[in-house]
């Protein structure tokens, strides 16, 4: 039995590899890796519907066998019509997945080859391992491919798993991600709950239905990423709402009343230094992460908890940044900050953290102390040669404890350790409400064992420059000076 399962896993990995190799066929068409994954989604949806015997949801005449029965120019024309028809005439998730769908494939023989290769894959092994796992494998492959650029928004799976484990989502809780990308956090939360409930079979029928239809939600601004999120959710039997829209606009007000939020908001500032258009935010800035942070803690119900990936500048930016941190610590118990090592996000190269907090039952004074774990100082430069894995979180998980609200008994391990406790008064009086707290001397920068790649170093420098510019803009704003966002 063990040997069979191992063979199945290998077959699934091979299927992902074979699907990825098909991208070589499309290079002459000038198709990017990201466009390829989107194109695969259009075609795989039809094939998977046939394999899972759910084709009844697809309009007759626009199913897999209709696609494979055509060749050449006739196939290309039919495929174009199929995308249009399903995007305009389809129902429910089908219509959402194919909304505004356009093919990037110009050459009919390339389209024909991709359809033929997909039809010939080992679908028995894929179904045994799980079609959702196959699709996630494709998304991860895309993120790990430097030329695709997708790594900038793909959170490493070991980090997602640790965040989910520590926040500990439970059956019956509403979980959400306001910048959901391909829905990775919610997929992991769903798998975590299924793991504790025998794939939901331990739950009453009504609660099983809640888990499938209402427990997980998200918002995504980019339509192609939204399309991938819908497909990913569907293949994991999740039918919760995934909205196409801007969380920082008034449409984002629907994202609310959540027990658990897990997210990695997009880095950067809005174009032209614009502020969010959402009118229920009392503190606004051009810094997107600060705006998302405010949305997140305001969207939690009392007792709701969050784990959020944020860059260093959110921890120290002055002006509105300081105001938002103060508001966070008043309204929530910001109990833990995890300082992440550099290099785990391929494209960014910026320094990041995870903030863990719980929305308070009262309006003010919820943060009494903040525990900081430094997983950055004296760590290797992670990359292809030094892989970042869950084993690197072992001590942090032990220090965090088994209470998702951060209330487990903890011990400050001292100045030479990675885990320290800082009182709220010290943060206010000594740090002026900056949460950029470090104490370990970092000797890792002097090591030549594995230097970061030049692109990562450049991105890191750019991230620090943008953070400094944001700081200067905040100072100018405080002084009442006009801020030129073009500089």
Coordinates of N, CA and C in Angstrom, one line a residue, residues 7-104:
X7 N 4.2 5.7 -5.5 CA 4.2 5.7 -7.0 C 3.2 6.8 -7.5
X8 N 2.0 6.9 -6.8 CA 1.0 7.8 -7.2 C 1.5 9.3 -7.0
X9 N 2.2 9.5 -5.9 CA 2.7 10.9 -5.7 C 3.7 11.2 -6.8
X10 N 4.6 10.3 -7.2 CA 5.6 10.5 -8.2 C 4.9 10.8 -9.6
X11 N 3.8 10.0 -9.8 CA 3.1 10.2 -11.1 C 2.5 11.6 -11.2
X12 N 2.0 12.0 -10.0 CA 1.4 13.4 -10.0 C 2.4 14.4 -10.3
X13 N 3.6 14.3 -9.6 CA 4.7 15.2 -9.9 C 5.1 15.2 -11.3
X14 N 5.1 14.0 -11.9 CA 5.5 13.9 -13.3 C 4.4 14.5 -14.2
X15 N 3.1 14.4 -13.8 CA 2.1 15.1 -14.6 C 2.3 16.6 -14.6
X16 N 2.6 17.2 -13.4 CA 2.9 18.6 -13.4 C 4.0 19.0 -14.3
X17 N 5.1 18.1 -14.2 CA 6.3 18.4 -15.0 C 6.0 18.4 -16.5
X18 N 5.2 17.3 -16.9 CA 4.8 17.2 -18.3 C 3.9 18.4 -18.8
X19 N 3.0 18.8 -17.9 CA 2.2 19.9 -18.3 C 3.0 21.2 -18.4
X20 N 4.0 21.3 -17.5 CA 4.9 22.5 -17.6 C 5.7 22.5 -18.9
X21 N 6.2 21.4 -19.3 CA 7.0 21.3 -20.5 C 6.2 21.7 -21.7
X22 N 4.9 21.6 -21.7 CA 4.1 22.0 -22.8 C 4.2 23.5 -23.1
X23 N 4.7 24.2 -22.1 CA 4.9 25.7 -22.3 C 5.9 25.9 -23.4
X24 N 6.8 25.0 -23.6 CA 7.8 25.2 -24.6 C 7.2 25.2 -26.0
X25 N 6.1 24.5 -26.2 CA 5.4 24.5 -27.4 C 4.9 25.9 -27.8
X26 N 4.6 26.7 -26.8 CA 4.0 28.0 -27.0 C 5.0 29.2 -27.1
X27 N 6.2 28.9 -26.9 CA 7.2 30.0 -26.9 C 7.2 30.8 -28.2
X28 N 7.0 30.1 -29.3 CA 6.9 30.9 -30.6 C 5.8 31.8 -30.7
X29 N 4.7 31.5 -29.9 CA 3.6 32.4 -29.9 C 3.8 33.6 -28.9
X30 N 4.9 33.6 -28.3 CA 5.2 34.7 -27.3 C 4.4 34.7 -26.1
X31 N 4.0 33.5 -25.6 CA 3.2 33.4 -24.5 C 4.0 33.3 -23.2
X32 N 3.7 34.1 -22.2 CA 4.4 34.1 -20.9 C 4.0 32.9 -20.1
X33 N 4.7 32.6 -19.1 CA 4.4 31.5 -18.2 C 3.0 31.7 -17.5
X34 N 2.8 32.9 -17.1 CA 1.5 33.2 -16.4 C 0.4 33.1 -17.4
X35 N 0.5 33.5 -18.6 CA -0.5 33.3 -19.6 C -0.8 31.9 -19.9
X36 N 0.3 31.1 -19.8 CA 0.2 29.6 -20.1 C -0.6 29.0 -19.0
X37 N -0.4 29.3 -17.7 CA -1.1 28.7 -16.6 C -2.6 29.1 -16.8
X38 N -2.9 30.3 -17.2 CA -4.3 30.8 -17.4 C -4.9 29.9 -18.5
X39 N -4.1 29.8 -19.6 CA -4.6 29.0 -20.8 C -4.9 27.5 -20.3
X40 N -4.0 27.0 -19.6 CA -4.2 25.6 -19.1 C -5.4 25.5 -18.2
X41 N -5.7 26.6 -17.5 CA -6.9 26.5 -16.6 C -8.2 26.4 -17.5
X42 N -8.2 27.2 -18.6 CA -9.4 27.1 -19.5 C -9.6 25.6 -20.0
X43 N -8.5 25.0 -20.4 CA -8.5 23.7 -21.0 C -8.7 22.6 -19.9
X44 N -7.9 22.7 -18.8 CA -8.0 21.7 -17.8 C -9.4 21.6 -17.2
X45 N -10.1 22.7 -17.1 CA -11.4 22.8 -16.5 C -12.3 21.8 -17.2
X46 N -12.3 21.8 -18.5 CA -13.1 21.0 -19.4 C -12.7 19.5 -19.2
X47 N -11.4 19.2 -19.2 CA -11.0 17.8 -19.0 C -11.3 17.3 -17.7
X48 N -11.1 18.1 -16.6 CA -11.4 17.6 -15.3 C -12.9 17.4 -15.0
X49 N -13.7 18.2 -15.7 CA -15.1 18.0 -15.6 C -15.5 16.6 -16.2
X50 N -14.9 16.3 -17.3 CA -15.1 15.0 -17.9 C -14.6 13.8 -16.9
X51 N -13.4 14.0 -16.4 CA -12.9 13.0 -15.5 C -13.7 12.8 -14.2
X52 N -14.2 13.9 -13.7 CA -15.0 13.8 -12.5 C -16.5 13.6 -12.7
X53 N -16.9 13.4 -14.0 CA -18.3 13.2 -14.4 C -19.2 14.3 -13.9
X54 N -18.7 15.6 -14.0 CA -19.6 16.7 -13.7 C -19.8 17.6 -14.9
X55 N -19.8 17.0 -16.1 CA -20.0 17.8 -17.3 C -21.4 18.3 -17.5
X56 N -22.3 17.8 -16.7 CA -23.7 18.3 -16.8 C -23.8 19.8 -16.5
X57 N -22.8 20.4 -15.8 CA -22.7 21.8 -15.5 C -22.3 22.6 -16.6
X58 N -21.7 22.0 -17.6 CA -21.2 22.7 -18.8 C -22.2 22.6 -19.9
X59 N -22.5 23.7 -20.6 CA -23.5 23.7 -21.7 C -23.2 22.6 -22.7
X60 N -24.2 21.9 -23.2 CA -24.0 20.9 -24.2 C -23.4 21.5 -25.5
X61 N -22.5 20.8 -26.1 CA -21.8 21.4 -27.3 C -20.5 22.1 -27.0
X62 N -20.2 22.3 -25.7 CA -19.0 23.0 -25.3 C -18.2 22.2 -24.3
X63 N -18.2 20.9 -24.4 CA -17.6 20.0 -23.5 C -16.3 19.5 -24.1
X64 N -15.6 18.6 -23.3 CA -14.3 18.1 -23.7 C -14.3 17.4 -25.0
X65 N -15.2 16.5 -25.2 CA -15.2 15.7 -26.5 C -15.5 16.6 -27.7
X66 N -16.2 17.7 -27.4 CA -16.5 18.6 -28.5 C -15.2 19.3 -28.9
X67 N -14.3 19.5 -28.0 CA -13.0 20.2 -28.2 C -12.1 19.2 -28.9
X68 N -12.0 18.0 -28.4 CA -11.1 17.0 -29.0 C -11.5 16.5 -30.4
X69 N -12.7 16.7 -30.7 CA -13.2 16.3 -32.0 C -12.9 17.2 -33.2
X70 N -12.2 18.3 -32.9 CA -11.9 19.2 -34.0 C -10.4 19.4 -34.2
X71 N -10.0 19.9 -35.3 CA -8.6 20.1 -35.6 C -8.3 21.4 -36.4
X72 N -7.1 21.8 -36.4 CA -6.7 22.9 -37.2 C -7.4 24.2 -37.0
X73 N -7.7 25.0 -38.0 CA -8.3 26.3 -37.9 C -9.7 26.1 -37.3
X74 N -10.4 25.0 -37.7 CA -11.7 24.7 -37.1 C -11.7 24.6 -35.6
X75 N -10.6 24.0 -35.1 CA -10.5 23.8 -33.6 C -10.2 25.2 -33.0
X76 N -9.4 26.0 -33.6 CA -9.1 27.3 -33.0 C -10.3 28.2 -33.0
X77 N -11.1 28.2 -34.1 CA -12.3 29.0 -34.1 C -13.3 28.5 -33.0
X78 N -13.4 27.2 -33.0 CA -14.4 26.7 -32.0 C -13.9 27.0 -30.6
X79 N -12.6 26.9 -30.3 CA -12.1 27.2 -29.0 C -12.3 28.6 -28.6
X80 N -12.2 29.5 -29.5 CA -12.4 31.0 -29.3 C -13.9 31.2 -29.0
X81 N -14.8 30.5 -29.7 CA -16.2 30.6 -29.5 C -16.6 30.0 -28.1
X82 N -15.9 28.9 -27.8 CA -16.2 28.2 -26.5 C -15.9 29.1 -25.3
X83 N -14.7 29.8 -25.4 CA -14.3 30.7 -24.3 C -15.4 31.9 -24.2
X84 N -15.8 32.4 -25.3 CA -16.8 33.5 -25.3 C -18.1 33.0 -24.7
X85 N -18.6 31.8 -25.2 CA -19.9 31.3 -24.8 C -19.9 31.0 -23.3
X86 N -18.9 30.3 -22.8 CA -18.9 30.0 -21.4 C -18.7 31.2 -20.5
X87 N -18.0 32.2 -21.0 CA -17.9 33.5 -20.2 C -19.1 34.3 -20.2
X88 N -20.0 34.2 -21.2 CA -21.2 35.0 -21.3 C -22.4 34.2 -21.0
X89 N -22.5 32.9 -21.4 CA -23.7 32.2 -21.2 C -23.6 31.1 -20.1
X90 N -22.4 30.9 -19.6 CA -22.2 29.9 -18.5 C -23.0 30.3 -17.2
X91 N -23.0 29.4 -16.3 CA -23.7 29.6 -15.0 C -22.7 29.5 -13.9
X92 N -22.9 30.3 -12.8 CA -22.2 30.2 -11.6 C -20.7 30.3 -11.8
X93 N -20.0 29.3 -11.2 CA -18.5 29.3 -11.2 C -18.0 29.2 -12.6
X94 N -18.7 28.5 -13.5 CA -18.2 28.4 -14.9 C -18.1 29.8 -15.5
X95 N -19.1 30.6 -15.3 CA -19.2 31.9 -15.9 C -18.1 32.8 -15.3
X96 N -17.8 32.6 -14.0 CA -16.8 33.4 -13.3 C -15.4 33.0 -13.9
X97 N -15.1 31.7 -14.0 CA -13.8 31.3 -14.5 C -13.5 31.7 -15.9
X98 N -14.5 31.7 -16.7 CA -14.3 32.1 -18.2 C -14.7 33.5 -18.5
X99 N -15.0 34.4 -17.5 CA -15.3 35.8 -17.7 C -14.2 36.5 -18.4
X100 N -14.5 37.1 -19.5 CA -13.5 37.9 -20.3 C -12.3 37.0 -20.8
X101 N -12.6 35.7 -20.9 CA -11.5 34.8 -21.3 C -11.1 35.1 -22.8
X102 N -9.8 35.1 -23.1 CA -9.3 35.3 -24.4 C -8.1 34.3 -24.5
X103 N -8.0 33.7 -25.7 CA -6.8 32.8 -25.9 C -5.6 33.6 -26.4
X104 N -4.4 33.2 -25.9 CA -3.2 33.8 -26.4 C -2.5 32.9 -27.4

